[in-house]
Amino acid sequence: GERLNTALAAGPGRVFDLIDRFDIQCEPVRNGTLHCAHSAPGLADLQNRYSQQQARQAPVQILDIKSAAQAIGSNKFHGALKDHRAGTVQPLGYAMGLARAAQQAGARLHEHSPADAIFHDGDWRIETPLGKVTARNLLIATNAYHQDFNGLKTDPIVPVHFFQLATRPLPEPLGAEILPNNEGCWDTGLIMTSFRKDQAGRFILG
């Protein structure tokens, strides 16, 4: 548990360090994130998490209903937990930047070559429609894009459905009133809602 907490706490720093190191163009904004309380019980949960993070000396703060309204641009939330370590990125730009950095470091990327079969006989052997690859180590990181293949039994995937939409750029002064500090946000609802603004001033809702 301590190792997991330490890794998660260091995650945002690692992402933004990679962005700086490899000059990844992905609209990075590191102004923190807001976990927004959609209800009174949601705020109680955030206050509990705030106490735990304080004990770990994490740079977080709890916002009351008034401060949350000013930060978010809405009076519909009961408060929020701000984590100053985190931020937002444009995910496709980030992924493409990581791919470019990997190629510069010597990695070879093969698109349109799905694994049809995977076997282990000392080394890993991956068969694709275009040829075969052998490797000492294998990492399967397909997540929602996973497809079945022969030879290797993998753990089942639990689908989590999520959508995002973007508005046209918000007109002023509305755009200045909503998330004036450009934090990324999500709420405490069981069916979670997320929202942020991008560099073009669009409101992105998940």
Short mmCIF file of C-alpha atoms in Angstrom, two decimals:
data_model
loop_
_atom_site.label_atom_id
_atom_site.label_comp_id
_atom_site.label_asym_id
_atom_site.label_seq_id
_atom_site.Cartn_x
_atom_site.Cartn_y
_atom_site.Cartn_z
CA GLY A 1 0.00 0.00 0.00
CA GLU A 2 2.80 2.44 0.83
CA ARG A 3 4.54 1.68 -2.45
CA LEU A 4 1.31 2.24 -4.40
CA ASN A 5 0.58 5.53 -2.62
CA THR A 6 4.14 6.71 -3.28
CA ALA A 7 3.91 5.80 -6.97
CA LEU A 8 0.55 7.53 -7.40
CA ALA A 9 1.77 10.67 -5.63
CA ALA A 10 4.79 10.85 -7.95
CA GLY A 11 2.72 10.19 -11.10
CA PRO A 12 1.89 13.78 -12.11
CA GLY A 13 5.49 14.87 -11.60
CA ARG A 14 6.72 12.05 -13.81
CA VAL A 15 4.25 12.96 -16.57
CA PHE A 16 5.20 16.64 -16.60
CA ASP A 17 8.91 15.81 -16.39
CA LEU A 18 8.55 13.65 -19.51
CA ILE A 19 6.69 16.47 -21.26
CA ASP A 20 9.52 18.90 -20.49
CA ARG A 21 12.31 16.43 -21.26
CA PHE A 22 10.99 15.45 -24.68
CA ASP A 23 9.23 18.72 -25.58
CA ILE A 24 5.87 16.98 -25.99
CA GLN A 25 3.25 19.25 -27.52
CA CYS A 26 0.12 18.27 -25.60
CA GLU A 27 -1.30 21.48 -24.09
CA PRO A 28 0.11 20.79 -20.60
CA VAL A 29 -1.40 22.85 -17.78
CA ARG A 30 -0.17 22.15 -14.26
CA ASN A 31 -2.51 24.27 -12.17
CA GLY A 32 -3.80 21.39 -10.06
CA THR A 33 -7.02 19.40 -10.15
CA LEU A 34 -10.30 19.82 -8.30
CA HIS A 35 -12.23 16.83 -6.99
CA CYS A 36 -15.68 18.38 -6.62
CA ALA A 37 -18.24 17.32 -4.01
CA HIS A 38 -21.58 16.77 -5.74
CA SER A 39 -23.34 16.23 -2.38
CA ALA A 40 -22.86 16.62 1.37
CA PRO A 41 -21.73 12.97 1.73
CA GLY A 42 -19.31 13.60 -1.15
CA LEU A 43 -17.80 16.51 0.77
CA ALA A 44 -17.43 14.35 3.87
CA ASP A 45 -15.52 11.81 1.79
CA LEU A 46 -13.24 14.55 0.45
CA GLN A 47 -12.61 15.87 3.97
CA ASN A 48 -11.59 12.36 5.03
CA ARG A 49 -9.22 12.11 2.05
CA TYR A 50 -7.87 15.58 2.86
CA SER A 51 -6.96 14.44 6.39
CA GLN A 52 -5.19 11.38 5.01
CA GLN A 53 -3.26 13.45 2.45
CA GLN A 54 -2.31 16.00 5.10
CA ALA A 55 -0.80 13.21 7.17
CA ARG A 56 1.36 12.41 4.13
CA GLN A 57 2.29 16.11 3.81
CA ALA A 58 0.76 16.23 0.33
CA PRO A 59 0.17 19.71 -1.20
CA VAL A 60 -3.63 19.59 -1.08
CA GLN A 61 -6.27 21.92 0.26
CA ILE A 62 -9.99 21.68 0.95
CA LEU A 63 -12.19 24.37 -0.58
CA ASP A 64 -15.43 25.36 1.11
CA ILE A 65 -18.58 25.97 -0.89
CA LYS A 66 -17.76 29.63 -1.56
CA SER A 67 -14.15 29.02 -2.60
CA ALA A 68 -15.21 26.07 -4.76
CA ALA A 69 -17.81 28.21 -6.53
CA GLN A 70 -15.16 30.83 -7.34
CA ALA A 71 -12.68 28.22 -8.60
CA ILE A 72 -15.20 26.24 -10.66
CA GLY A 73 -17.59 28.94 -11.83
CA SER A 74 -20.63 27.09 -10.50
CA ASN A 75 -22.49 27.15 -7.16
CA LYS A 76 -23.77 23.58 -7.58
CA PHE A 77 -20.96 21.92 -5.61
CA HIS A 78 -20.60 21.56 -1.83
CA GLY A 79 -16.82 22.04 -1.87
CA ALA A 80 -13.74 20.57 -3.51
CA LEU A 81 -10.36 19.00 -2.81
CA LYS A 82 -7.53 20.68 -4.74
CA ASP A 83 -4.35 18.73 -5.49
CA HIS A 84 -1.60 21.15 -6.51
CA ARG A 85 0.62 18.37 -7.92
CA ALA A 86 -1.64 17.48 -10.84
CA GLY A 87 -2.85 19.08 -14.06
CA THR A 88 -4.23 18.33 -17.51
CA VAL A 89 -2.84 17.29 -20.89
CA GLN A 90 -4.25 16.67 -24.36
CA PRO A 91 -4.09 12.85 -24.26
CA LEU A 92 -3.56 12.15 -27.98
CA GLY A 93 -0.76 14.71 -28.16
CA TYR A 94 0.84 13.16 -25.08
CA ALA A 95 0.64 9.63 -26.50
CA MET A 96 2.12 10.73 -29.82
CA GLY A 97 4.89 12.59 -28.03
CA LEU A 98 5.78 9.49 -26.01
CA ALA A 99 5.83 7.45 -29.22
CA ARG A 100 8.22 9.93 -30.86
CA ALA A 101 10.48 9.89 -27.78
CA ALA A 102 10.49 6.08 -27.77
CA GLN A 103 11.48 5.99 -31.42
CA GLN A 104 14.29 8.45 -30.80
CA ALA A 105 15.54 6.13 -28.05
CA GLY A 106 15.64 3.18 -30.47
CA ALA A 107 12.19 1.61 -30.09
CA ARG A 108 10.50 0.32 -33.24
CA LEU A 109 6.76 0.83 -33.55
CA HIS A 110 4.69 -1.43 -35.80
CA GLU A 111 1.20 -0.21 -36.62
CA HIS A 112 -1.53 -2.35 -38.21
CA SER A 113 0.14 -5.55 -36.99
CA PRO A 114 -2.14 -7.12 -34.37
CA ALA A 115 -0.95 -10.13 -32.39
CA ASP A 116 -2.72 -13.24 -33.67
CA ALA A 117 -0.92 -15.64 -31.33
CA ILE A 118 1.48 -15.42 -28.38
CA PHE A 119 3.58 -18.33 -27.10
CA HIS A 120 6.30 -18.68 -24.45
CA ASP A 121 9.06 -21.24 -25.03
CA GLY A 122 12.04 -19.70 -23.26
CA ASP A 123 11.45 -16.41 -25.07
CA TRP A 124 8.17 -14.85 -26.03
CA ARG A 125 7.03 -15.44 -29.61
CA ILE A 126 4.40 -13.13 -31.08
CA GLU A 127 2.83 -13.99 -34.43
CA THR A 128 1.23 -11.25 -36.53
CA PRO A 129 -0.24 -11.22 -40.06
CA LEU A 130 3.01 -9.63 -41.27
CA GLY A 131 5.60 -11.74 -39.47
CA LYS A 132 6.91 -12.96 -36.13
CA VAL A 133 8.64 -11.21 -33.24
CA THR A 134 10.63 -12.77 -30.39
CA ALA A 135 11.45 -11.01 -27.13
CA ARG A 136 12.79 -11.76 -23.66
CA ASN A 137 10.00 -9.72 -22.06
CA LEU A 138 6.42 -9.02 -23.02
CA LEU A 139 4.05 -6.32 -21.77
CA ILE A 140 0.40 -6.48 -22.78
CA ALA A 141 -1.06 -2.98 -22.38
CA THR A 142 -4.03 -2.95 -24.72
CA ASN A 143 -6.68 -2.08 -22.10
CA ALA A 144 -10.01 -1.32 -23.82
CA TYR A 145 -8.56 -2.20 -27.25
CA HIS A 146 -7.67 -5.75 -26.26
CA GLN A 147 -8.55 -8.50 -28.74
CA ASP A 148 -8.34 -12.23 -28.14
CA PHE A 149 -5.44 -14.21 -29.57
CA ASN A 150 -4.24 -17.79 -29.47
CA GLY A 151 -1.75 -19.28 -27.08
CA LEU A 152 -1.82 -17.02 -24.04
CA LYS A 153 -4.66 -16.71 -21.56
CA THR A 154 -5.11 -13.15 -20.34
CA ASP A 155 -7.12 -11.71 -17.48
CA PRO A 156 -10.68 -10.61 -18.26
CA ILE A 157 -11.28 -6.93 -18.95
CA VAL A 158 -14.11 -5.09 -17.18
CA PRO A 159 -15.43 -2.41 -19.57
CA VAL A 160 -15.97 1.09 -18.19
CA HIS A 161 -17.97 3.22 -20.61
CA PHE A 162 -17.07 6.91 -20.86
CA PHE A 163 -17.68 9.64 -23.38
CA GLN A 164 -16.33 13.15 -23.89
CA LEU A 165 -17.65 16.11 -25.83
CA ALA A 166 -16.32 19.59 -26.50
CA THR A 167 -18.26 22.82 -26.96
CA ARG A 168 -17.32 25.62 -29.29
CA PRO A 169 -14.92 28.12 -27.63
CA LEU A 170 -16.79 29.78 -24.78
CA PRO A 171 -17.66 33.46 -25.34
CA GLU A 172 -16.36 36.10 -22.97
CA PRO A 173 -16.98 36.89 -20.18
CA LEU A 174 -18.41 33.38 -19.63
CA GLY A 175 -15.11 31.74 -20.51
CA ALA A 176 -13.27 33.78 -17.90
CA GLU A 177 -15.78 32.86 -15.18
CA ILE A 178 -15.59 29.09 -15.71
CA LEU A 179 -12.42 27.50 -14.30
CA PRO A 180 -10.43 30.76 -14.34
CA ASN A 181 -7.28 28.88 -13.24
CA ASN A 182 -7.78 26.04 -15.75
CA GLU A 183 -7.80 23.15 -13.30
CA GLY A 184 -9.02 19.74 -14.39
CA CYS A 185 -12.14 18.62 -12.51
CA TRP A 186 -14.20 15.57 -11.70
CA ASP A 187 -16.89 14.96 -9.13
CA THR A 188 -17.73 12.48 -6.38
CA GLY A 189 -20.81 11.08 -8.10
CA LEU A 190 -21.13 7.33 -8.55
CA ILE A 191 -21.60 8.09 -12.24
CA MET A 192 -18.61 10.42 -12.48
CA THR A 193 -18.60 13.68 -14.42
CA SER A 194 -15.35 15.33 -15.52
CA PHE A 195 -14.78 18.75 -17.05
CA ARG A 196 -11.99 21.15 -18.07
CA LYS A 197 -11.17 23.82 -20.63
CA ASP A 198 -8.63 23.43 -23.42
CA GLN A 199 -6.27 26.03 -24.88
CA ALA A 200 -8.88 27.02 -27.46
CA GLY A 201 -11.31 27.90 -24.66
CA ARG A 202 -13.63 24.97 -25.33
CA PHE A 203 -15.42 23.33 -22.39
CA ILE A 204 -14.72 19.58 -22.40
CA LEU A 205 -17.26 17.43 -20.56
CA GLY A 206 -16.98 13.74 -19.76
#
